[in-house]
């Protein structure tokens, strides 16, 4: 994120469950902070941000970021 024309954001999260790729889209995020409260420890997630301007025009997805919460042992 960084374009001053951005009005809101969508965050696209993907992860693998076995051989199945799962995708979840968090829509209409206002502001530049996002917390994923649905992460499961031990699963690697990939996130991409899409900027949306006031006219509904969407940017190309930003470069992906990977997050992982280690499991307690």
Tab-separated table of C-alpha atoms in Angstrom:
chain	number	residue	atom	x	y	z
A	1	UNK	CA	0.000	0.000	0.000
A	2	UNK	CA	1.201	3.445	-0.724
A	3	UNK	CA	-0.910	5.094	-3.429
A	4	UNK	CA	-2.588	8.224	-2.065
A	5	UNK	CA	-5.666	7.477	-4.203
A	6	UNK	CA	-6.408	4.288	-2.237
A	7	UNK	CA	-9.731	4.462	-0.423
A	8	UNK	CA	-9.734	0.927	0.979
A	9	UNK	CA	-7.973	-2.412	0.611
A	10	UNK	CA	-8.714	-6.073	0.070
A	11	UNK	CA	-6.317	-8.589	1.601
A	12	UNK	CA	-6.079	-11.952	-0.166
A	13	UNK	CA	-4.811	-14.833	1.956
A	14	UNK	CA	-3.846	-18.230	0.553
A	15	UNK	CA	-2.578	-21.405	2.148
A	16	UNK	CA	-2.358	-25.113	1.404
A	17	UNK	CA	-4.333	-27.817	3.195
A	18	UNK	CA	-2.917	-31.052	1.875
A	19	UNK	CA	-3.223	-30.817	-1.907
A	20	UNK	CA	-5.927	-28.134	-1.753
A	21	UNK	CA	-5.115	-24.449	-2.097
A	22	UNK	CA	-7.390	-22.376	0.147
A	23	UNK	CA	-8.152	-18.719	-0.542
A	24	UNK	CA	-9.852	-16.174	1.709
A	25	UNK	CA	-10.460	-12.531	0.870
A	26	UNK	CA	-10.819	-9.940	3.607
A	27	UNK	CA	-12.750	-7.113	1.932
A	28	UNK	CA	-13.090	-3.404	2.521
A	29	UNK	CA	-10.227	-2.847	4.931
A	30	UNK	CA	-10.057	0.857	5.783
A	31	UNK	CA	-6.722	2.155	7.011
A	32	UNK	CA	-3.313	0.564	6.638
A	33	UNK	CA	-3.422	-1.952	9.522
A	34	UNK	CA	-4.767	-5.480	9.225
A	35	UNK	CA	-4.846	-8.310	11.781
A	36	UNK	CA	-5.721	-11.852	10.710
A	37	UNK	CA	-7.430	-13.380	13.748
A	38	UNK	CA	-8.049	-16.643	11.901
A	39	UNK	CA	-4.468	-17.913	11.552
A	40	UNK	CA	-3.731	-21.460	12.702
A	41	UNK	CA	-0.318	-22.202	14.258
A	42	UNK	CA	1.807	-24.455	12.061
A	43	UNK	CA	0.254	-23.222	8.791
A	44	UNK	CA	2.134	-20.943	6.376
A	45	UNK	CA	-0.004	-18.183	4.869
A	46	UNK	CA	0.626	-15.927	1.898
A	47	UNK	CA	-0.925	-12.444	1.776
A	48	UNK	CA	-1.339	-9.944	-1.046
A	49	UNK	CA	-2.915	-6.496	-0.787
A	50	UNK	CA	-5.104	-4.914	-3.451
A	51	UNK	CA	-5.737	-1.168	-3.306
A	52	UNK	CA	-9.168	0.112	-4.301
A	53	UNK	CA	-9.831	3.765	-5.090
A	54	UNK	CA	-13.057	5.703	-4.494
A	55	UNK	CA	-14.286	4.746	-7.993
A	56	UNK	CA	-13.806	1.037	-7.344
A	57	UNK	CA	-10.714	0.709	-9.539
A	58	UNK	CA	-8.483	-2.058	-8.224
A	59	UNK	CA	-4.695	-2.195	-8.336
A	60	UNK	CA	-2.677	-5.225	-9.266
A	61	UNK	CA	-1.971	-7.312	-6.154
A	62	UNK	CA	1.084	-6.145	-4.194
A	63	UNK	CA	4.103	-8.380	-3.763
A	64	UNK	CA	3.248	-11.326	-1.539
A	65	UNK	CA	4.226	-11.658	2.099
A	66	UNK	CA	4.446	-14.990	3.932
A	67	UNK	CA	3.579	-15.417	7.612
A	68	UNK	CA	3.892	-18.443	9.867
A	69	UNK	CA	3.137	-18.960	13.565
A	70	UNK	CA	5.214	-21.766	15.052
A	71	UNK	CA	3.455	-24.418	17.094
A	72	UNK	CA	4.268	-24.788	20.763
A	73	UNK	CA	6.057	-27.989	21.657
